[in-house]
Short mmCIF file of C-alpha atoms and ligand atoms in Angstrom, two decimals:
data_model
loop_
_atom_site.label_atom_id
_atom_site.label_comp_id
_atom_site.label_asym_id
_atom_site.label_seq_id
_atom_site.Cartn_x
_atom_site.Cartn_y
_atom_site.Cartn_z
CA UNK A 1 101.97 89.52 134.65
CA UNK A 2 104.09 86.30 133.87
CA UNK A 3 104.34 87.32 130.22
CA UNK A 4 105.13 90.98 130.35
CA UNK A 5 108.83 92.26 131.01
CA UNK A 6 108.23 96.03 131.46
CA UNK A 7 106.80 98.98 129.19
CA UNK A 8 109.95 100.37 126.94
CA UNK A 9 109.76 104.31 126.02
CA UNK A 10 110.48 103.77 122.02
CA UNK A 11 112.23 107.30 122.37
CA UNK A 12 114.88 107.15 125.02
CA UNK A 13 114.83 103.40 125.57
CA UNK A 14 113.80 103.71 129.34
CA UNK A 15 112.20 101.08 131.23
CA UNK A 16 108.93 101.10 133.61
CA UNK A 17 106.92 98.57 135.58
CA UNK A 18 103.97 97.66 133.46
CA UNK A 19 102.02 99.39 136.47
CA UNK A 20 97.96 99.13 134.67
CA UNK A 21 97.76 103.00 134.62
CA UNK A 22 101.05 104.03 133.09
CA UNK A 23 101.15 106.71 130.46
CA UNK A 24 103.85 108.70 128.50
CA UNK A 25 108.02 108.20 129.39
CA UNK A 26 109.61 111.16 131.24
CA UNK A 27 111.13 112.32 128.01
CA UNK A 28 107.76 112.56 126.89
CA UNK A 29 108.27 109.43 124.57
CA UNK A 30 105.34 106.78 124.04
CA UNK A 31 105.82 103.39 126.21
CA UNK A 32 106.09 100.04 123.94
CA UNK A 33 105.10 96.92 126.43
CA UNK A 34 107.57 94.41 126.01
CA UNK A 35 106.61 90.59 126.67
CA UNK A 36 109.14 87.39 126.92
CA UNK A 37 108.12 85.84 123.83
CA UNK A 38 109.91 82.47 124.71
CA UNK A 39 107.22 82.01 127.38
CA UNK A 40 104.33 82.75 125.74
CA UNK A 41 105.29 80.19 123.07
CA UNK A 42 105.17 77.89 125.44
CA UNK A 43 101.67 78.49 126.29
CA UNK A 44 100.54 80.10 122.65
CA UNK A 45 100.48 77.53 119.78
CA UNK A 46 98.70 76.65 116.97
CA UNK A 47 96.93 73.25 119.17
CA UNK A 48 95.81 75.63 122.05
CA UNK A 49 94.49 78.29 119.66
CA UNK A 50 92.55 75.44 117.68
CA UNK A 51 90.80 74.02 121.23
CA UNK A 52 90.06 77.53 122.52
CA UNK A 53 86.18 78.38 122.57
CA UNK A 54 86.24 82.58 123.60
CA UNK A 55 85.33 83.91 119.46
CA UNK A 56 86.96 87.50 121.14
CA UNK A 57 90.12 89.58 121.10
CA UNK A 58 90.87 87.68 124.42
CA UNK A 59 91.35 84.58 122.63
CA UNK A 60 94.87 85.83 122.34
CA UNK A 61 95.42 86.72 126.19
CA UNK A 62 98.92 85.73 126.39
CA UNK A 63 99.69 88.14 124.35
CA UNK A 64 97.76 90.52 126.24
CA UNK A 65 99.20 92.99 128.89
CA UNK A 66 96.27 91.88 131.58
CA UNK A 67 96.66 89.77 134.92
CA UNK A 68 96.34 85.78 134.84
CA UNK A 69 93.30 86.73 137.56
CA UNK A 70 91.75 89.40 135.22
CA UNK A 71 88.28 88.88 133.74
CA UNK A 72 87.84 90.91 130.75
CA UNK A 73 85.13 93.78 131.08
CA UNK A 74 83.61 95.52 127.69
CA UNK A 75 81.67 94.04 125.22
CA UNK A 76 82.38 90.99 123.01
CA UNK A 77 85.05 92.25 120.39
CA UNK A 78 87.27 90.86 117.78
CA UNK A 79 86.75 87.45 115.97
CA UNK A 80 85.84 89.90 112.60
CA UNK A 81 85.13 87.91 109.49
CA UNK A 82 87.67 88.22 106.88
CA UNK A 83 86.56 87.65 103.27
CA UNK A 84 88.36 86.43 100.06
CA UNK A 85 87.23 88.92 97.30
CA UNK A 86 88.23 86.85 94.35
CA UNK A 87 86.75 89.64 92.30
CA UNK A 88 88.43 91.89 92.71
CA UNK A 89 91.78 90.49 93.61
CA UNK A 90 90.98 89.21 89.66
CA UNK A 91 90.26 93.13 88.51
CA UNK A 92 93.23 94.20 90.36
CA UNK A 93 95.83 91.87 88.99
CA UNK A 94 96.73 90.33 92.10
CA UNK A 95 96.61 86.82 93.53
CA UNK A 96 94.57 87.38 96.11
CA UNK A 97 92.60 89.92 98.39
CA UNK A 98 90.82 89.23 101.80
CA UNK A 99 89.10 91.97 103.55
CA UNK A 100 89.19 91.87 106.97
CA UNK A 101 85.91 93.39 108.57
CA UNK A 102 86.37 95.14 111.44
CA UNK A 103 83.35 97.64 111.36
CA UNK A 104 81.11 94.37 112.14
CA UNK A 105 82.74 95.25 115.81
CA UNK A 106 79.79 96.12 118.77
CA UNK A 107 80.20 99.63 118.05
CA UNK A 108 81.66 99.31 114.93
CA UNK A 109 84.99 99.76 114.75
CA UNK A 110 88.34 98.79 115.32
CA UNK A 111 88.42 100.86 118.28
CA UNK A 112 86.67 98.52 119.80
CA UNK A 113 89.54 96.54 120.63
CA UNK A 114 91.18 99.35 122.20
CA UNK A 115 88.28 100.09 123.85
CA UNK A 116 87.65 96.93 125.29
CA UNK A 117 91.61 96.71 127.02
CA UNK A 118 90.91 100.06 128.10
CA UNK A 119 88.08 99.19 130.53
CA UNK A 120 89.56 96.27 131.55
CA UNK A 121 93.10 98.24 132.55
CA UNK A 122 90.87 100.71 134.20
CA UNK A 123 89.35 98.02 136.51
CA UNK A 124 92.47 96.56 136.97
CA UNK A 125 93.72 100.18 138.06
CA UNK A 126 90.92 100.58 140.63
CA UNK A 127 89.08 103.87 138.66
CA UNK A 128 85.56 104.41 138.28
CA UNK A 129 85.91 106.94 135.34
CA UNK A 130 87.52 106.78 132.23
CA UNK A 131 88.25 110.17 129.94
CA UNK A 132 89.15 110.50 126.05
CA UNK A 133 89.21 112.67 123.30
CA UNK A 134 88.62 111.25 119.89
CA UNK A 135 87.75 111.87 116.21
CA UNK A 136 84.60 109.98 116.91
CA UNK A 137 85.01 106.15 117.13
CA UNK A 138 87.42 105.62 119.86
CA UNK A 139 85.09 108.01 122.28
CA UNK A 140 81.94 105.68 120.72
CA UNK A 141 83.62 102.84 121.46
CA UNK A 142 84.88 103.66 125.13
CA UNK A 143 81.21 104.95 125.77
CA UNK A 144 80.00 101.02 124.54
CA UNK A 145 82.52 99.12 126.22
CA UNK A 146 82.60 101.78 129.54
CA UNK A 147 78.62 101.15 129.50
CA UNK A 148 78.74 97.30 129.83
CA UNK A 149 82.06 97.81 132.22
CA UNK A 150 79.71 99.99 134.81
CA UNK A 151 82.13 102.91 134.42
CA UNK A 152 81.59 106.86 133.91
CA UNK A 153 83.20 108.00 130.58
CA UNK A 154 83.80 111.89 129.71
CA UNK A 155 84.34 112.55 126.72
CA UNK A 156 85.76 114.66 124.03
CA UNK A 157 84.77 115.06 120.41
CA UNK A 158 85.53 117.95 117.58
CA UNK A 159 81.74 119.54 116.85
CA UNK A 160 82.67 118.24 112.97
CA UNK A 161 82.31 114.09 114.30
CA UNK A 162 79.43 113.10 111.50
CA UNK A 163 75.93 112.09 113.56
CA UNK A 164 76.22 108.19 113.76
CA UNK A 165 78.39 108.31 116.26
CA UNK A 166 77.01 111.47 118.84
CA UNK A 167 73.65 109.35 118.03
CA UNK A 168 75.90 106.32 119.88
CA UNK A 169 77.71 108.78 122.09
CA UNK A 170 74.54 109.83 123.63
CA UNK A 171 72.89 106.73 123.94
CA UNK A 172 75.63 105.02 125.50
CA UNK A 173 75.32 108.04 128.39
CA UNK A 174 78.60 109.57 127.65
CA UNK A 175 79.58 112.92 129.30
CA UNK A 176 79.71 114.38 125.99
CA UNK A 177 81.46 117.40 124.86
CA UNK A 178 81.74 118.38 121.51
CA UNK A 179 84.41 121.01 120.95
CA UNK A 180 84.31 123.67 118.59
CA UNK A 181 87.63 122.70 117.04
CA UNK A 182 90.27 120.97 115.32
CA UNK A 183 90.81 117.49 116.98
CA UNK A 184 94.24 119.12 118.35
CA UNK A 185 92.15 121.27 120.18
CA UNK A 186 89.83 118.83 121.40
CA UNK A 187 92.69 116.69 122.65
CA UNK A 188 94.00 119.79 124.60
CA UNK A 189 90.86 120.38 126.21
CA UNK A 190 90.80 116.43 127.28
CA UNK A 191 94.70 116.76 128.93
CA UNK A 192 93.66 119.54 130.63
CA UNK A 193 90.38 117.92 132.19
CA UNK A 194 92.24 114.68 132.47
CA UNK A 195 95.26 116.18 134.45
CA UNK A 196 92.88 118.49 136.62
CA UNK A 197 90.20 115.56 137.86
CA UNK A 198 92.61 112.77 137.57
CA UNK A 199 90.02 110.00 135.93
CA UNK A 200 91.68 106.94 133.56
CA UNK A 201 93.39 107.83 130.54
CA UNK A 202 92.21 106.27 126.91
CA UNK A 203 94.10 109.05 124.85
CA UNK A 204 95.42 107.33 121.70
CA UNK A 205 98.95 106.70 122.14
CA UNK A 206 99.46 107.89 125.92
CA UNK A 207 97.98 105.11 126.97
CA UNK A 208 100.72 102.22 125.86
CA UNK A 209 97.57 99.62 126.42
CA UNK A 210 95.68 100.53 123.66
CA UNK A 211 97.57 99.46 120.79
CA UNK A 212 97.83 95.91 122.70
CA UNK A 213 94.27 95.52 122.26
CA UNK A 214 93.97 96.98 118.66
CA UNK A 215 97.01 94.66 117.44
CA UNK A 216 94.80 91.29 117.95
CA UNK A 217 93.42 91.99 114.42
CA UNK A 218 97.08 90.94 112.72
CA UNK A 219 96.45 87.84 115.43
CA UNK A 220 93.16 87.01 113.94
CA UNK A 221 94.54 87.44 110.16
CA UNK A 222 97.31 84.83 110.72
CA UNK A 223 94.85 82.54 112.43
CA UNK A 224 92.36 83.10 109.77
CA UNK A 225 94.65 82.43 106.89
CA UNK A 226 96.10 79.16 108.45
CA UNK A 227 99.53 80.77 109.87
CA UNK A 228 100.79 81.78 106.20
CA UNK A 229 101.08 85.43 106.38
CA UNK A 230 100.16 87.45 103.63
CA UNK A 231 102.46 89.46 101.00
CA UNK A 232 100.72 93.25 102.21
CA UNK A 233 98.30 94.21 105.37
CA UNK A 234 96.68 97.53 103.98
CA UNK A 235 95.80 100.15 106.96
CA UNK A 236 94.51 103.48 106.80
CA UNK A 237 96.14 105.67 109.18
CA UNK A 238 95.02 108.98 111.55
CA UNK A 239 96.80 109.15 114.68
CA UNK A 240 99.41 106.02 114.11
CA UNK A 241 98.17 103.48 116.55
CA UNK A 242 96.39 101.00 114.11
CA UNK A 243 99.07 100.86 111.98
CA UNK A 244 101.23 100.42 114.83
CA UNK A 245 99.31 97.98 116.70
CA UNK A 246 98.85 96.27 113.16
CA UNK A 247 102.74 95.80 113.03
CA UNK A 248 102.43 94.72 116.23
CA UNK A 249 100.25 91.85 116.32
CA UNK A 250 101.86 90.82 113.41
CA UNK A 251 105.47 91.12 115.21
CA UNK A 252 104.18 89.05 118.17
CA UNK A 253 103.21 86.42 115.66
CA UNK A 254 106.73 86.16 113.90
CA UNK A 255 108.23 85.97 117.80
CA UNK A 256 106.12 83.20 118.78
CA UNK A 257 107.10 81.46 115.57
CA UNK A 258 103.23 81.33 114.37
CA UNK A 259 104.45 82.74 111.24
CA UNK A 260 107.49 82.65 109.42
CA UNK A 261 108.31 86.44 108.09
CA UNK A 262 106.65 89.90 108.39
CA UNK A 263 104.02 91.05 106.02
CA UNK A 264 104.87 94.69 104.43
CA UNK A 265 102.21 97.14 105.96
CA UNK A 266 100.80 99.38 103.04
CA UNK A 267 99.92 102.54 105.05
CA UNK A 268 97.51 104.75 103.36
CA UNK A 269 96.81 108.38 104.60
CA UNK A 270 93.85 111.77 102.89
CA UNK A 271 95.87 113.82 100.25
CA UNK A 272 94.58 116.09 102.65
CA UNK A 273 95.89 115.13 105.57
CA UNK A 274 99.07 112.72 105.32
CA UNK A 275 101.48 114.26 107.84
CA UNK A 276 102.95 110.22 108.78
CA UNK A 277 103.26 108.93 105.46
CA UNK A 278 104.78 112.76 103.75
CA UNK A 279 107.82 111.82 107.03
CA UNK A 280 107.96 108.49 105.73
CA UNK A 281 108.36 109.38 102.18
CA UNK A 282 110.44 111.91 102.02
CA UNK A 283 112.67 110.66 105.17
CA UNK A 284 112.44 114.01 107.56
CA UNK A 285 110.44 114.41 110.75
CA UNK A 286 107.23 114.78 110.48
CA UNK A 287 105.14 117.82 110.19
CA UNK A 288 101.94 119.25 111.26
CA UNK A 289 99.52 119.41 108.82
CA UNK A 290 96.13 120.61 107.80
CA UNK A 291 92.29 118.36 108.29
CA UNK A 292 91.52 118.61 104.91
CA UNK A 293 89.56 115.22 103.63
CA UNK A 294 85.63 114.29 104.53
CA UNK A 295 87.08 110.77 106.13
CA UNK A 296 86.72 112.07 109.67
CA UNK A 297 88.24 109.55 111.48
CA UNK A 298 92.09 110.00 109.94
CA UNK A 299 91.45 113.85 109.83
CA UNK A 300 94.80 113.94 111.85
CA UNK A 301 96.69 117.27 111.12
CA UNK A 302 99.08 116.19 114.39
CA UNK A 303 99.00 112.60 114.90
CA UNK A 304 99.49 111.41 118.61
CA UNK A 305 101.81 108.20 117.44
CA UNK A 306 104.10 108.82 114.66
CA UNK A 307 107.13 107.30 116.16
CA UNK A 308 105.43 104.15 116.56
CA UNK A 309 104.10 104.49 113.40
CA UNK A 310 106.57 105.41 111.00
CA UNK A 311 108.64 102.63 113.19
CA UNK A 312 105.85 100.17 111.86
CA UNK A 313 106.13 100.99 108.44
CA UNK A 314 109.86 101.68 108.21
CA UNK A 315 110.56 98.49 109.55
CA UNK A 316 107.92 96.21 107.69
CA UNK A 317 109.38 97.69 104.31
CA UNK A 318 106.54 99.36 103.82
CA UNK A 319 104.99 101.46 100.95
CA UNK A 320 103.22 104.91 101.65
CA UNK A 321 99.75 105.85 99.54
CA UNK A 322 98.11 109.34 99.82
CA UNK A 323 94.46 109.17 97.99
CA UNK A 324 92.29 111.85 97.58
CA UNK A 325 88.39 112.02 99.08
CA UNK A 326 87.42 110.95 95.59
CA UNK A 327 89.37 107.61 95.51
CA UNK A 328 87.75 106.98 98.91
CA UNK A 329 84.39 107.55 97.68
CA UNK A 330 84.88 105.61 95.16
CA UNK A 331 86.40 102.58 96.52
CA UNK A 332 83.92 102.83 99.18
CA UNK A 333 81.04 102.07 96.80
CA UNK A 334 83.08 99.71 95.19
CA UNK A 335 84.14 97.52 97.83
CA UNK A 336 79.70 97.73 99.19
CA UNK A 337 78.85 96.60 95.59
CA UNK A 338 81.34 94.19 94.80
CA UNK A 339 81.68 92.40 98.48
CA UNK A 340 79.33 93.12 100.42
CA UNK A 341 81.62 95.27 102.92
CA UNK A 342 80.38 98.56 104.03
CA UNK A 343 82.83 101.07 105.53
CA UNK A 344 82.60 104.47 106.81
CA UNK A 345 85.38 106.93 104.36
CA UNK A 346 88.19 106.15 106.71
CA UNK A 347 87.20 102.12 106.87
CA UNK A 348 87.80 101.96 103.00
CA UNK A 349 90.70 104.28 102.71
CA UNK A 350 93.01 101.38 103.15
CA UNK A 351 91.31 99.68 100.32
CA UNK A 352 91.45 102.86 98.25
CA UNK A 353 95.41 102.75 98.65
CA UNK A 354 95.19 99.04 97.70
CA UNK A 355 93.38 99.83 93.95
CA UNK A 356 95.64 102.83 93.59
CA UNK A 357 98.94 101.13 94.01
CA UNK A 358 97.57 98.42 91.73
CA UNK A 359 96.47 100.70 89.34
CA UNK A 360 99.63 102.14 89.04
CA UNK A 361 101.33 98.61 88.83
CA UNK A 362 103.14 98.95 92.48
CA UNK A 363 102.12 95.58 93.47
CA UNK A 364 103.54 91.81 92.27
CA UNK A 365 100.93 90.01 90.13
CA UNK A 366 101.67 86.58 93.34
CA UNK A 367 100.78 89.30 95.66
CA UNK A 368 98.41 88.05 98.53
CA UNK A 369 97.16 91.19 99.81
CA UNK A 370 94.81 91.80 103.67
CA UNK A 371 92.95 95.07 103.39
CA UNK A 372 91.65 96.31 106.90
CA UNK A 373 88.15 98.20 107.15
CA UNK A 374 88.32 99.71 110.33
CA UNK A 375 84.57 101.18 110.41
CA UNK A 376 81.09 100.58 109.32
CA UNK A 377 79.39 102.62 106.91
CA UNK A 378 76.45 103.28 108.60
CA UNK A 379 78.70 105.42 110.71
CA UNK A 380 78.33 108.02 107.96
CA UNK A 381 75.28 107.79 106.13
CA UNK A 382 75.42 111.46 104.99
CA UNK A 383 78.29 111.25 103.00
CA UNK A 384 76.99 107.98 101.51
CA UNK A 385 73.81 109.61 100.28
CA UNK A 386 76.07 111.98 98.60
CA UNK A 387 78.42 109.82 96.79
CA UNK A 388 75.28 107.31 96.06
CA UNK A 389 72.13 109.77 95.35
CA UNK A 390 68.68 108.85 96.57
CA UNK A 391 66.57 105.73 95.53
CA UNK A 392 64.09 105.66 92.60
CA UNK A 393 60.77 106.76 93.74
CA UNK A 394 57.56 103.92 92.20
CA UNK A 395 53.86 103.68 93.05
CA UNK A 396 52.30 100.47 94.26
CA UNK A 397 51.66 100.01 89.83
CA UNK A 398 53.88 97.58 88.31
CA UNK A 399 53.63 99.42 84.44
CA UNK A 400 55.86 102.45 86.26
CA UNK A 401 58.12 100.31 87.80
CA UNK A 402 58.87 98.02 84.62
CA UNK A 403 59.72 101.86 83.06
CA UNK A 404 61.86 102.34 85.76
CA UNK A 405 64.20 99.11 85.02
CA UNK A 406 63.87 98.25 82.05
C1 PLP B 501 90.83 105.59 114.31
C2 PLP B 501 90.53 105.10 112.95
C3 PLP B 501 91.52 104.89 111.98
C4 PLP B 501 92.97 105.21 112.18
O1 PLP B 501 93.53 104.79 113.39
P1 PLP B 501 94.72 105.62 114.04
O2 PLP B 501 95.12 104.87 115.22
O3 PLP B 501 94.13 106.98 114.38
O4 PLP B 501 95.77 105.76 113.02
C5 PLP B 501 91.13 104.40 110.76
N1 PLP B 501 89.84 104.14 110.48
C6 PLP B 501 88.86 104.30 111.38
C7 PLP B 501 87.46 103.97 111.01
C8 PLP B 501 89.18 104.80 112.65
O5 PLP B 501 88.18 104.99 113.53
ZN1 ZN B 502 111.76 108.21 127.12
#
């Protein structure tokens, strides 16, 4: 790989051939890949973006940890719309607010993009099966993207991961296994099968890969808003590799001169469950915590990337944002009523943080604020039922329904 220099351990500082199955640093540290910006700005600029026809992730392949010769497997994943929501930007007090859809992804969620390098690294690795444990999306997404690759996925879920996606898990033809457990114990179980039968690793965070493939969303935001990079990107944030891979993208972007400074990341975590942002905040290592908050997929008591993370947000000059389950519900039916967006709890959480810090008059009234969803509502339909009630119930008789509305 011409535009890769090695994979850095963000610990220790070590250095490793960016070999395509390469995991964790010997200190136990999580491996950054490091790429010679100077030339991929030769080959990256705003005239070859503009001619380029691929509408995916891949679009952005110099930036990419994959070999010149490499076709990408997986589905077709990235190129998300990203909205202006003048209205509510306008109810906010803020200048402006685009939200970036990412649950309109083939399985839908961001994970997809991780996903989708996963498979690919996989191939490029020689392996036939690829293994991960997951909250829910990242193992629906591998089983998607695996599917269409022609590989064999097992995979590991906590028994609590809401029905949408063991509906896609199944069909997909995953080796499913649904642990009765916390998602640290599900991850256990998935080392220890992992280690034992030796099949491709797509663990969050021990696989320095996936983060390459989630950080093309911060590539498609600059692209989509002309190269001028917004005030805030707001995240929501479980294990630590969005919001890392988020930085990221953005990061490569500054390097390659595409844009001209770094957005601040807002990172928003469950009351519930916050161990990355309660580090951040109060400047101490972080802590485990408990998986208390209904938004499943950042129910992360012991996050797998919280150097990176913290890293991201420390070094954007970031602000933290805990909100509790009701503040997701809430903005989750807000943001579906008022554009059009449908996320699953954890997909609006970012936009929950967004309407809190406004609310309490944290953000600049110039502000130009991105707000990430990350997952599709239909992910969750339970706890949308709940929030939303059922419909009105009419007979084919017109008299009952003009009672009904009006
Ligand atoms: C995984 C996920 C997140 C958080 O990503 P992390 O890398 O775990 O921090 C947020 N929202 C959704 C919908 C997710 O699936
Ligand atoms: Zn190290």
């Amino acid at each position: 790989m011409k535009n890769v220099i090695c994979c850095r351990c963000v610990k220790c500082g070590r250095e490793y051939p960016a070999a395509p199955d390469i995991t964790t640093c010997e200190c136990g540290g999580i491996l950054d890949v490091i790429y010679d910006y100077e030339y991929i700005a030769t080959k990256l600029t705003k005239e070859t973006l503009r001619a380029r026809t691929d509408r995916t992730m891949w679009r952005y392949r110099e930036l990419l940890p994959i070999e010149e010769s490499t076709v990408p497997s997986g589905l077709c994943v990235g190129m998300s719309p990203m909205y202006e929501a003048d209205n509510i930007a306008a109810e906010l007090g803020i200048a402006k607010l685009y939200i970036k859809d990412d649950g309109i992804n083939p399985t839908a969620s961001l994970k997809d993009r991780a996903s989708a390098m996963a498979v690919t690294k996989a191939i490029e690795a020689g392996y036939d099966t690829i293994a991960c444990s997951s909250t829910g999306n990242a193992a629906s997404s591998l089983a998607g993207n695996a599917a269409k690759a022609g590989l064999k996925t097992y995979i590991f879920v906590p028994s609590r991961a809401p029905k949408g996606k063991i509906a896609q898990l199944m069909m997909f033809g995953a080796n499913l296994t649904a642990v009765d457990g916390s998602y640290e114990e599900t991850f256990e179980l998935s080392k220890a099968a992992i280690d034992k039968f030796g099949w491709y690793n797509r663990n969050a965070a021990i696989n320095p890969y996936l983060g390459e493939g989630k950080k093309t969303v911060a590539h498609e935001i600059c692209e989509q808003l002309g190269y001028k990079a917004p005030d805030y990107v707001a995240v929501s944030v479980g294990d630590g590799c969005t919001v890392a891979g988020v930085y990221k993208g953005l990061y490569d972007m500054y390097m390659i001169g595409l844009i001209d400074r770094i957005p601040h990341i807002i990172s928003v975590q469950a009351e519930g469950c916050c161990p990355i942002n309660t580090a951040v905040i109060n400047n101490e290592p972080w802590q485990p915590q408990e998986e208390n908050t209904f938004a499943d997929s950042i129910a992360v008591g012991v996050p797998r990337n919280p150097d990176k993370a913290i890293n991201a947000i420390r070094d954007s000059g970031g602000i933290c944002v805990n909100v509790s389950d009701d503040e997701i519900r809430s903005a989750r039916r807000y943001l579906a009523s008022k554009a059009g967006v449908f996320g699953e709890p954890a997909g609006v959480t970012a936009t929950a943080g967004l309407i809190k810090l406004s609310r309490e008059g944290r953000l600049p009234h110039e502000a130009v604020v991105v707000s990430i969803v990350t997952g599709n509502g239909l992910k969750d339909i339970d706890s949308a039922i709940q929030s939303v009630g059922e419909p009105v119930h009419c007979k084919n008789d017109l008299a009952q329904f003009e009672k009904l509305f009006f």
